[in-house]
């Protein structure tokens, strides 16, 4: 029981009953308004006595203060998550806009409650203080980001304007019942205003960083100090790539394939040494990097080395007067941007099809994990790849943007977040350059009551805990048919408790650290928010401290169980070792819930009824699906997503379409039939 003397904002965060009363208060404000929301009203909704409500909150003002703090806390957490995921200062400004004008914040229920609080903020001092603190925090976030884009004077002018517009647009929409605007239009309007202001206002940008300094996630120690590629160096790299690409495209496809296969052979020979580098840079257990990371890259190079000589167009019989044929020709120089979770694999997944098709590649690894890309560049050269065909550019988001926007680049390929994907696509669109985007996901994994439960549990663990949960295709929404839910959870908890978390260089370790302290904070924010929203924590949920964990970025393998799909963790990509288990009753229900997401990267089905398995897969909106397995990605099969999970496909013959352009040739067999 919470102490009567505990402040309301402390009590509700520590006690489940207090959190329930907060939710009842928000429901009441949304339905009966400020005047109708009393201690008795809340008590009636919660099925408790008014005295119990008073025990927690003393009086109505205390109750309202706690509810207001709860809303502000959740919105602040959303802002923090977006800020940490933002790539650069402009993206951080956008994060503040998007969080405050999100679909959730413009939901009629939520906005009705906010209006009730804003209306009383001038009358009740405690509410006024909360309001002022949040507004100061919003202003501080905006000023901090804008100072990196602009002069201090301009930043201090623009930040209050953006804050005022956020509040004004939101208020106008809420008062009109959202008939005059909507979340997407409001965000688009503010985005246009900020971009226009920054475009036409003289700016004095802060100097960008000049070095990339990756660290070992297990220890926090810096492991390299690498110079960032300058704009002049990018120009020189593109010139070298264009010169090399012309010669490479003129070579026989058989010879191109032979060099790719030779590169694959060298990767296999040096698997263990390269895996050790990958482990030190990513924090992934060496048992993973030795078995998967380098090998999958080698598989990709070997596959496309074999495919190279088969890349061809078609012959078209056009009748006695003509015939036609098509040619598949390279695009030119490809800018490829990698993610930090599979550095070597992603570099190979992008380079192999591009090179097989006759293109050159300039690859920018994520700033957190630059090490194996450097090794891959050396190995390509050793295998005989001509100069300029595969080069590595080092840097942050600005380097990637400069590379994509360079006039000598023909195509952009990214593996990363949805937010970064939108930035890449916008930059590429200015030059009408095609893009391949492999982005995020919130994928469903469905377990029917006739499934082999041991296999289903194994699939769920592989789809949530492998690579410490840092895989875009992970099946983080595990739907389990209600009849086997308890048995599934019992086996899942027992097996998860046996996982070995520790030093990734130890071959016995199964779960290593997260990539960075920032990523650890983001994962803990998701966990904390889920707990505040009443999602049942089944196992884990804490940062690991002491001993080997003290200097690394470790989070316990975590299992949540939710009774419905209302909590934010059902929608948001966590990208950490966090699994959410949800019950369902029938096939139609689970299909509808599985598809109720803006993502569409992957999905998994566990059942012994193969007719049902194929029927459900047909209905799921996902680019990569597994039946009775999960996260298996053979190079022969295309990989990519629907909806906001991406554009285009990696791997398989489908990748050839994204790295070539088609030329149609018409050949006349007779005289020109001209009416002139």
XYZ file of C-alpha atoms in Angstrom:
676
model
C 0.000 0.000 0.000
C 1.332 3.442 -0.910
C 2.003 5.759 1.982
C -0.483 8.587 2.512
C 2.428 10.977 2.718
C 3.934 9.928 -0.622
C 3.580 12.596 -3.327
C 0.977 11.629 -5.938
C 3.499 11.475 -8.795
C 5.568 8.985 -6.799
C 2.648 6.915 -5.514
C 1.050 6.176 -8.867
C 4.352 5.044 -10.389
C 5.026 2.606 -7.559
C 1.636 1.005 -7.013
C -0.597 -0.901 -9.415
C -3.823 0.236 -7.745
C -2.781 3.874 -8.020
C -2.051 3.413 -11.718
C -5.517 1.911 -12.175
C -7.093 4.932 -10.469
C -5.138 7.217 -12.775
C -6.571 5.403 -15.801
C -10.072 5.723 -14.345
C -9.485 9.459 -13.880
C -8.458 9.856 -17.518
C -11.526 7.879 -18.647
C -13.750 10.060 -16.494
C -12.272 13.319 -17.788
C -12.791 12.102 -21.352
C -16.412 11.116 -20.762
C -17.893 13.447 -18.116
C -15.432 16.359 -18.070
C -13.665 18.230 -15.310
C -16.695 19.040 -13.151
C -18.030 15.500 -13.252
C -14.708 13.947 -12.274
C -14.777 13.539 -8.494
C -13.289 11.125 -5.999
C -16.654 9.378 -5.850
C -16.850 9.129 -9.649
C -13.397 7.538 -9.822
C -14.167 5.206 -6.940
C -17.331 4.035 -8.703
C -15.481 3.330 -11.927
C -12.764 1.399 -10.111
C -15.154 -0.456 -7.828
C -13.481 0.798 -4.651
C -14.389 3.193 -1.856
C -13.879 6.957 -2.061
C -11.687 6.641 0.993
C -9.204 4.495 -0.911
C -8.949 7.128 -3.652
C -8.384 9.790 -1.001
C -5.733 7.574 0.604
C -3.650 7.834 -2.549
C -4.428 11.358 -3.711
C -5.842 13.252 -0.688
C -8.308 15.331 -2.727
C -9.500 16.038 -6.249
C -6.598 18.345 -7.005
C -4.116 15.676 -5.960
C -5.905 13.165 -8.162
C -5.811 15.524 -11.160
C -2.164 16.368 -10.566
C -1.195 12.685 -10.613
C -3.228 12.069 -13.781
C -1.714 15.127 -15.475
C 1.790 13.991 -14.527
C 1.034 10.548 -15.961
C 0.046 11.992 -19.348
C 3.030 14.341 -19.402
C 5.380 11.532 -18.397
C 4.174 9.283 -21.244
C 4.459 12.118 -23.782
C 7.945 12.975 -22.496
C 8.974 9.336 -22.843
C 7.739 9.355 -26.441
C 9.782 12.493 -27.149
C 12.897 10.930 -25.585
C 12.566 7.771 -27.668
C 12.227 9.763 -30.871
C 15.116 12.062 -29.967
C 17.432 9.125 -29.321
C 16.508 7.535 -32.633
C 16.919 10.815 -34.544
C 19.849 11.031 -36.937
C 21.153 14.610 -36.724
C 19.856 17.955 -35.417
C 17.140 18.474 -38.050
C 15.745 15.029 -37.269
C 15.699 15.939 -33.552
C 13.579 19.015 -34.291
C 11.266 16.751 -36.272
C 11.160 14.284 -33.368
C 9.691 16.968 -31.078
C 7.100 17.903 -33.716
C 6.140 14.319 -34.481
C 5.815 13.292 -30.827
C 3.611 16.247 -29.875
C 1.437 15.948 -32.983
C 1.328 12.156 -33.137
C -1.845 10.273 -33.935
C -2.051 9.203 -30.296
C -1.847 12.771 -28.972
C -4.530 13.855 -31.446
C -6.820 10.992 -30.528
C -10.247 12.398 -29.450
C -10.092 10.736 -26.020
C -6.557 11.898 -25.246
C -7.096 15.418 -26.561
C -10.311 15.825 -24.563
C -8.361 15.054 -21.397
C -5.528 17.427 -22.343
C -8.082 20.198 -22.937
C -9.543 19.596 -19.494
C -6.101 20.021 -17.940
C -5.097 23.058 -19.991
C -8.347 24.716 -18.997
C -7.540 24.314 -15.290
C -3.808 25.057 -15.435
C -4.346 28.747 -14.652
C -6.700 27.935 -11.769
C -4.798 25.134 -10.019
C -1.145 26.007 -9.243
C 0.084 22.400 -9.287
C -1.291 21.859 -12.799
C 0.223 25.158 -13.921
C 3.648 24.078 -12.681
C 3.456 20.796 -14.590
C 2.388 22.645 -17.727
C 5.257 25.149 -17.474
C 7.846 22.416 -16.840
C 6.773 20.497 -19.926
C 6.710 23.613 -22.108
C 10.192 24.601 -20.916
C 11.406 21.085 -21.696
C 9.943 21.251 -25.212
C 11.600 24.622 -25.780
C 14.935 23.315 -24.486
C 14.832 20.286 -26.821
C 14.108 22.523 -29.801
C 16.775 25.112 -28.947
C 19.412 22.435 -28.367
C 18.796 20.877 -31.799
C 18.447 24.187 -33.653
C 21.727 25.527 -32.317
C 23.479 22.813 -34.317
C 21.675 23.985 -37.458
C 21.657 27.727 -36.978
C 23.076 30.630 -35.038
C 22.147 30.898 -31.364
C 20.114 34.028 -32.084
C 18.076 32.396 -34.842
C 17.596 29.239 -32.771
C 16.168 31.188 -29.847
C 13.755 32.894 -32.246
C 12.688 29.794 -34.141
C 12.259 27.436 -31.171
C 9.453 29.488 -29.508
C 7.755 29.842 -32.901
C 7.753 26.060 -33.421
C 6.527 25.459 -29.857
C 3.753 28.023 -30.288
C 2.707 26.481 -33.594
C 2.628 22.983 -32.063
C 0.382 24.216 -29.259
C -1.732 26.330 -31.601
C -2.294 23.656 -34.226
C -3.070 21.100 -31.555
C -5.503 23.423 -29.754
C -7.310 24.405 -32.935
C -7.680 20.780 -33.932
C -8.857 19.673 -30.506
C -11.449 22.463 -30.223
C -12.832 21.587 -33.654
C -13.046 17.905 -32.780
C -10.344 17.239 -35.385
C -12.660 18.202 -38.226
C -10.337 20.998 -39.416
C -7.037 19.122 -39.351
C -5.445 15.762 -38.660
C -2.124 14.526 -37.271
C -0.470 13.914 -40.636
C -1.479 17.290 -42.101
C -0.426 19.123 -38.943
C 3.019 17.508 -38.932
C 3.454 18.160 -42.658
C 2.587 21.842 -42.224
C 5.097 22.379 -39.422
C 7.749 20.397 -41.280
C 7.311 22.630 -44.336
C 7.532 25.759 -42.167
C 10.763 24.652 -40.444
C 12.411 23.564 -43.710
C 11.452 26.835 -45.405
C 12.750 28.899 -42.477
C 16.069 27.076 -42.374
C 16.424 27.270 -46.159
C 15.967 31.060 -46.288
C 17.687 32.077 -43.054
C 21.464 32.584 -43.059
C 22.944 29.942 -40.810
C 26.157 29.358 -38.946
C 26.286 25.625 -38.439
C 28.242 24.033 -35.646
C 31.313 22.191 -36.971
C 30.514 18.512 -37.591
C 32.571 15.841 -35.828
C 35.775 14.875 -37.642
C 36.336 11.389 -36.233
C 34.427 8.130 -35.860
C 35.251 6.487 -32.542
C 33.466 3.142 -32.133
C 33.507 1.328 -28.804
C 33.290 -2.234 -27.549
C 29.719 -2.585 -26.196
C 30.889 -5.153 -23.642
C 33.377 -2.792 -21.996
C 32.618 0.721 -23.223
C 36.252 1.152 -24.347
C 37.067 2.956 -27.602
C 38.469 0.498 -30.153
C 39.312 2.781 -33.111
C 39.774 6.413 -34.115
C 38.833 6.874 -37.775
C 38.773 10.064 -39.833
C 35.424 11.036 -41.325
C 35.320 11.109 -45.116
C 35.290 14.737 -46.271
C 33.186 16.135 -49.163
C 36.346 16.459 -51.259
C 37.169 12.810 -50.552
C 33.643 11.776 -51.553
C 34.138 13.593 -54.874
C 37.389 11.686 -55.437
C 35.775 8.367 -54.449
C 32.920 8.878 -56.898
C 35.395 9.746 -59.686
C 37.394 6.566 -58.981
C 34.197 4.522 -58.836
C 32.902 5.863 -62.156
C 36.209 5.193 -63.893
C 36.412 1.678 -62.449
C 32.759 0.902 -63.145
C 33.085 1.554 -66.864
C 35.862 -1.046 -67.095
C 34.081 -3.470 -64.752
C 30.856 -3.375 -66.794
C 32.869 -4.118 -69.955
C 34.346 -7.279 -68.423
C 32.672 -10.614 -69.021
C 30.077 -11.543 -66.428
C 31.913 -14.819 -65.902
C 35.050 -12.951 -64.790
C 33.029 -10.691 -62.491
C 31.486 -13.780 -60.914
C 34.887 -15.408 -60.472
C 36.151 -12.409 -58.433
C 33.060 -12.459 -56.226
C 33.499 -16.185 -55.559
C 37.178 -15.638 -54.766
C 36.171 -12.981 -52.242
C 33.747 -15.469 -50.702
C 36.537 -18.031 -50.349
C 38.792 -15.551 -48.514
C 35.962 -14.636 -46.114
C 35.490 -18.306 -45.239
C 39.228 -18.806 -44.722
C 39.326 -15.859 -42.282
C 35.972 -16.497 -40.659
C 37.228 -16.772 -37.089
C 39.431 -13.654 -37.187
C 36.702 -11.570 -38.826
C 34.103 -12.900 -36.376
C 36.289 -11.763 -33.468
C 36.440 -8.245 -34.950
C 32.661 -8.251 -35.437
C 32.081 -9.379 -31.856
C 34.388 -6.709 -30.451
C 32.636 -4.002 -32.488
C 28.994 -5.087 -32.143
C 28.897 -6.908 -28.794
C 27.259 -9.911 -30.469
C 28.244 -13.281 -28.957
C 31.132 -14.874 -30.823
C 29.088 -18.078 -31.136
C 26.790 -16.033 -33.418
C 29.377 -14.122 -35.421
C 31.392 -17.272 -36.137
C 28.315 -19.216 -37.273
C 26.306 -16.549 -39.087
C 27.707 -13.062 -39.667
C 30.738 -13.791 -41.851
C 29.363 -17.009 -43.339
C 26.138 -15.339 -44.539
C 28.182 -12.631 -46.248
C 30.305 -15.278 -47.945
C 27.163 -17.166 -49.013
C 25.836 -14.009 -50.647
C 29.028 -13.358 -52.612
C 29.157 -16.989 -53.720
C 25.506 -16.955 -54.819
C 25.723 -13.759 -56.859
C 29.102 -14.846 -58.196
C 27.238 -17.761 -59.757
C 24.291 -15.625 -60.861
C 26.455 -13.002 -62.620
C 26.851 -14.910 -65.882
C 23.089 -15.574 -66.098
C 21.995 -11.918 -66.011
C 20.390 -11.363 -69.381
C 17.468 -9.792 -71.204
C 14.785 -11.438 -73.359
C 14.194 -12.065 -77.046
C 10.784 -10.917 -78.295
C 9.286 -12.197 -81.573
C 7.354 -9.305 -83.087
C 6.196 -11.041 -86.269
C 7.723 -11.246 -89.751
C 8.581 -7.550 -89.897
C 10.664 -7.153 -86.724
C 12.002 -8.635 -83.558
C 13.001 -7.079 -80.257
C 15.220 -7.798 -77.359
C 15.954 -6.321 -73.932
C 19.243 -5.788 -72.175
C 19.848 -5.570 -68.454
C 22.503 -2.915 -67.932
C 24.186 -1.610 -64.757
C 23.043 1.631 -63.138
C 26.511 3.039 -62.395
C 27.741 3.906 -58.903
C 25.607 2.724 -55.977
C 25.644 4.410 -52.554
C 25.024 1.724 -49.922
C 24.353 2.561 -46.266
C 24.621 -0.147 -43.627
C 23.098 -0.683 -40.189
C 25.034 -1.524 -37.035
C 23.420 -4.861 -36.211
C 24.910 -6.958 -39.060
C 27.810 -4.906 -40.459
C 29.617 -7.525 -42.564
C 26.475 -9.309 -43.686
C 24.762 -6.097 -44.830
C 27.879 -4.899 -46.666
C 27.953 -8.175 -48.601
C 24.179 -8.253 -49.165
C 24.444 -4.859 -50.890
C 27.791 -5.237 -52.638
C 27.330 -8.727 -54.120
C 24.267 -8.113 -56.347
C 25.407 -4.606 -57.268
C 28.848 -5.804 -58.367
C 27.460 -8.878 -60.117
C 25.340 -6.552 -62.256
C 28.358 -4.440 -63.217
C 27.970 -1.522 -60.804
C 30.473 0.097 -58.443
C 29.662 0.469 -54.723
C 30.567 3.114 -52.156
C 29.581 1.711 -48.785
C 29.066 3.762 -45.632
C 28.884 1.582 -42.531
C 27.054 2.768 -39.431
C 29.308 4.971 -37.315
C 28.982 2.516 -34.419
C 30.323 -0.447 -36.429
C 32.875 0.581 -39.087
C 35.477 -2.124 -38.532
C 34.606 -5.096 -40.770
C 33.764 -2.888 -43.762
C 37.421 -1.822 -43.744
C 38.450 -5.489 -43.791
C 36.009 -6.260 -46.601
C 37.466 -3.489 -48.782
C 40.933 -5.042 -48.358
C 39.667 -8.539 -49.113
C 37.932 -7.399 -52.304
C 41.198 -5.878 -53.493
C 43.075 -9.064 -52.606
C 40.554 -11.104 -54.578
C 41.260 -9.011 -57.675
C 38.414 -6.494 -57.687
C 39.592 -3.531 -59.791
C 40.334 -0.175 -58.164
C 37.362 1.954 -57.169
C 34.721 -0.772 -57.388
C 34.192 -1.140 -53.619
C 35.143 1.777 -51.383
C 34.265 2.617 -47.786
C 33.198 6.112 -46.679
C 33.212 6.749 -42.932
C 30.998 9.167 -41.054
C 27.613 10.012 -39.598
C 24.251 10.794 -41.164
C 25.601 13.884 -42.892
C 28.160 11.762 -44.761
C 25.442 9.422 -45.960
C 23.258 12.294 -47.101
C 26.169 13.904 -48.957
C 26.931 10.599 -50.647
C 23.339 9.958 -51.735
C 22.948 13.524 -52.982
C 26.145 13.433 -55.047
C 25.360 13.844 -58.776
C 27.645 10.924 -59.630
C 25.589 8.452 -57.578
C 22.949 6.506 -59.534
C 21.148 4.639 -56.746
C 20.855 4.498 -52.959
C 20.426 1.373 -50.842
C 19.809 1.574 -47.083
C 19.300 -0.794 -44.208
C 18.116 1.243 -41.221
C 15.183 2.844 -39.422
C 11.984 4.131 -40.995
C 12.967 7.707 -40.104
C 16.356 7.361 -41.818
C 14.676 5.680 -44.779
C 12.433 8.682 -45.294
C 15.444 11.026 -45.226
C 17.323 8.858 -47.723
C 14.310 8.662 -50.020
C 13.787 12.432 -49.867
C 17.433 13.100 -50.748
C 17.412 10.544 -53.563
C 14.158 11.969 -54.923
C 15.852 15.289 -55.680
C 17.900 13.463 -58.309
C 15.144 10.966 -59.228
C 17.408 8.165 -58.040
C 15.952 4.733 -57.304
C 16.209 3.409 -53.754
C 16.172 0.082 -51.986
C 15.091 0.473 -48.355
C 15.157 -2.336 -45.807
C 13.647 -0.754 -42.709
C 12.098 -1.618 -39.357
C 9.372 -3.956 -38.231
C 6.973 -5.022 -35.500
C 6.419 -8.493 -36.815
C 3.831 -11.046 -35.620
C 4.674 -14.615 -34.690
C 1.504 -16.717 -34.426
C 1.324 -19.953 -32.413
C -1.803 -22.051 -32.980
C -2.983 -24.588 -30.421
C -1.937 -27.576 -32.562
C 1.688 -26.395 -32.898
C 4.704 -28.236 -31.563
C 5.185 -26.013 -28.504
C 8.885 -26.724 -28.087
C 9.494 -25.606 -31.665
C 7.237 -22.588 -31.207
C 9.086 -21.527 -28.058
C 12.404 -21.997 -29.836
C 11.189 -19.890 -32.758
C 9.931 -17.156 -30.448
C 13.259 -17.036 -28.615
C 15.197 -16.913 -31.894
C 12.824 -14.175 -33.044
C 13.331 -12.043 -29.950
C 16.639 -12.784 -28.188
C 19.083 -13.631 -30.986
C 21.601 -10.795 -31.459
C 20.242 -9.405 -28.169
C 16.956 -8.684 -29.945
C 18.578 -6.221 -32.366
C 17.129 -7.664 -35.590
C 14.644 -5.752 -37.738
C 12.609 -8.842 -38.668
C 12.124 -10.053 -35.090
C 8.710 -11.481 -34.219
C 8.207 -9.267 -31.186
C 4.419 -9.712 -31.073
C 3.989 -13.385 -30.167
C 0.300 -14.293 -30.535
C -0.507 -17.563 -28.745
C -3.885 -19.287 -29.016
C -5.530 -19.115 -25.629
C -5.791 -22.866 -25.081
C -2.005 -23.316 -25.015
C -1.033 -19.913 -23.595
C -0.135 -21.137 -20.095
C 1.852 -24.117 -21.367
C 3.691 -21.899 -23.853
C 4.596 -19.348 -21.169
C 5.775 -22.037 -18.745
C 8.194 -23.470 -21.302
C 9.256 -20.038 -22.523
C 10.084 -18.757 -19.035
C 11.969 -21.927 -18.104
C 14.134 -21.780 -21.237
C 14.707 -18.028 -21.019
C 15.936 -18.332 -17.444
C 18.654 -20.684 -18.684
C 20.076 -18.184 -21.200
C 23.684 -17.199 -20.524
C 24.153 -13.423 -20.573
C 27.706 -12.158 -20.423
C 30.996 -11.461 -22.161
C 30.375 -11.870 -25.913
C 33.945 -13.105 -26.441
C 33.138 -16.171 -24.309
C 31.976 -19.006 -26.624
C 29.417 -20.059 -23.986
C 27.661 -16.661 -23.945
C 24.252 -16.607 -25.663
C 23.173 -12.998 -25.003
C 25.594 -10.096 -25.216
C 25.254 -6.356 -24.582
C 23.235 -3.881 -26.613
C 25.150 -1.795 -29.122
C 25.386 1.353 -26.960
C 24.372 3.000 -23.727
C 21.856 5.078 -25.696
C 20.261 1.937 -27.097
C 20.118 0.528 -23.574
C 18.320 3.652 -22.373
C 15.847 3.411 -25.251
C 15.069 -0.219 -24.475
C 14.617 0.576 -20.773
C 12.301 3.460 -21.709
C 10.111 1.015 -23.659
C 10.135 -1.407 -20.720
C 9.299 1.347 -18.227
C 6.485 2.678 -20.378
C 4.966 -0.801 -20.770
C 5.039 -1.303 -17.003
C 3.411 2.090 -16.401
C 0.680 1.178 -18.870
C -0.129 -1.947 -16.908
C 1.431 -4.592 -19.151
C 2.300 -7.656 -17.076
C 6.045 -8.199 -16.665
C 6.625 -11.959 -16.703
C 10.431 -12.032 -16.587
C 13.424 -9.690 -16.633
C 12.962 -5.994 -17.269
C 16.124 -4.633 -15.647
C 19.537 -3.286 -16.564
C 22.217 -5.772 -15.483
C 24.839 -4.416 -13.068
C 27.882 -5.734 -11.242
C 30.890 -7.757 -12.348
C 31.186 -8.223 -16.103
C 28.091 -6.067 -16.634
C 29.430 -2.886 -15.007
C 31.084 -1.383 -18.081
C 28.857 -2.847 -20.795
C 25.338 -2.145 -22.011
C 23.392 -5.146 -20.751
C 19.616 -5.586 -20.410
C 17.975 -8.775 -19.128
C 16.025 -10.910 -21.615
C 12.526 -9.659 -20.917
C 9.056 -11.157 -21.404
C 5.796 -9.186 -21.182
C 2.264 -10.531 -21.380
C -0.577 -8.247 -22.474
C -4.267 -9.030 -22.526
C -5.008 -6.709 -25.483
C -3.303 -4.492 -28.052
C -3.731 -1.092 -26.370
C -0.245 -0.538 -24.925
C 2.411 1.352 -26.864
C 4.763 -1.646 -26.784
C 2.362 -3.477 -29.108
C 3.020 -0.819 -31.773
C 6.569 0.446 -31.174
C 9.744 -1.269 -32.377
C 11.883 -1.869 -29.259
C 15.044 -3.323 -30.871
C 16.221 -5.100 -27.769
C 15.717 -8.444 -25.959
C 12.042 -7.781 -25.198
C 9.245 -10.219 -26.144
C 5.529 -9.481 -25.889
C 3.109 -12.429 -25.623
C -0.547 -11.842 -26.546
C -3.473 -14.294 -26.405
C -5.901 -14.838 -29.294
C -8.960 -17.000 -29.878
C -9.441 -17.649 -33.590
C -7.811 -17.342 -36.992
C -9.706 -14.310 -38.297
C -8.985 -12.377 -35.105
C -5.258 -13.011 -35.137
C -4.925 -12.113 -38.828
C -6.629 -8.768 -38.237
C -4.475 -8.004 -35.188
C -1.268 -9.161 -36.869
C -1.910 -6.786 -39.783
C -2.834 -3.841 -37.527
C 0.584 -2.189 -37.789
C 2.323 0.358 -40.007
C 5.082 -2.197 -40.571
C 5.115 -5.282 -42.767
C 8.574 -6.784 -42.737
C 8.076 -10.365 -41.551
C 5.716 -12.881 -39.958
C 5.842 -16.429 -38.601
C 3.258 -19.213 -38.224
C 3.548 -22.297 -36.007
C 0.943 -24.972 -36.689
C 0.746 -28.613 -37.797
C -2.171 -27.763 -40.102
C -0.360 -26.793 -43.309
C -3.578 -25.778 -45.068
C -4.160 -23.247 -42.308
C -0.506 -22.186 -42.389
C -0.668 -21.296 -46.086
C -4.113 -19.702 -45.699
C -2.880 -17.433 -42.898
C 0.361 -16.554 -44.715
C -1.719 -15.542 -47.751
C -3.619 -13.073 -45.573
C -0.649 -11.549 -43.731
C 0.762 -8.234 -44.940
C 4.455 -9.081 -44.663
C 7.294 -9.451 -47.147
C 9.052 -12.437 -45.536
C 7.111 -15.239 -43.857
C 8.124 -18.467 -42.138
C 6.081 -21.579 -41.395
C 7.281 -23.556 -38.346
C 10.557 -21.622 -38.149
C 11.678 -18.022 -37.761
C 14.394 -15.599 -38.937
C 15.943 -17.991 -41.438
C 17.146 -15.925 -44.427
C 18.712 -18.061 -47.187
C 20.385 -15.935 -49.857
C 18.312 -17.593 -52.587
C 15.083 -16.003 -51.219
C 14.236 -12.294 -51.563
C 14.105 -10.354 -48.307
C 12.196 -7.108 -47.743
C 8.996 -5.611 -46.434
C 5.542 -4.215 -47.101
C 4.205 -0.838 -45.990
C 6.713 1.231 -43.969
C 9.114 -1.693 -43.674
C 10.721 -0.810 -46.953
C 10.927 -0.675 -50.736
C 12.565 -3.271 -52.964
C 14.183 -6.568 -52.066
C 17.587 -7.825 -50.990
C 18.893 -11.239 -52.139
C 17.515 -13.762 -54.574
C 17.059 -13.057 -58.249
C 14.719 -10.212 -57.280
C 17.761 -8.162 -56.225
C 18.988 -8.136 -59.847
C 15.968 -6.020 -60.791
C 17.051 -3.327 -58.321
C 20.631 -3.042 -59.567
C 19.993 -3.004 -63.315
C 18.020 -0.938 -65.799
C 16.267 -2.405 -68.849
C 17.009 -1.255 -72.383
C 14.520 -2.237 -75.102
C 15.831 -2.673 -78.670
C 13.533 -2.884 -81.714
C 15.062 -4.399 -84.880
C 13.240 -3.918 -88.182
C 13.539 -6.627 -90.831
C 12.101 -4.673 -93.727
C 11.639 -1.198 -95.129
C 10.220 1.695 -93.113
C 6.469 1.969 -93.598
C 6.205 5.783 -93.578
C 3.059 7.668 -94.668
C 5.166 10.682 -95.732
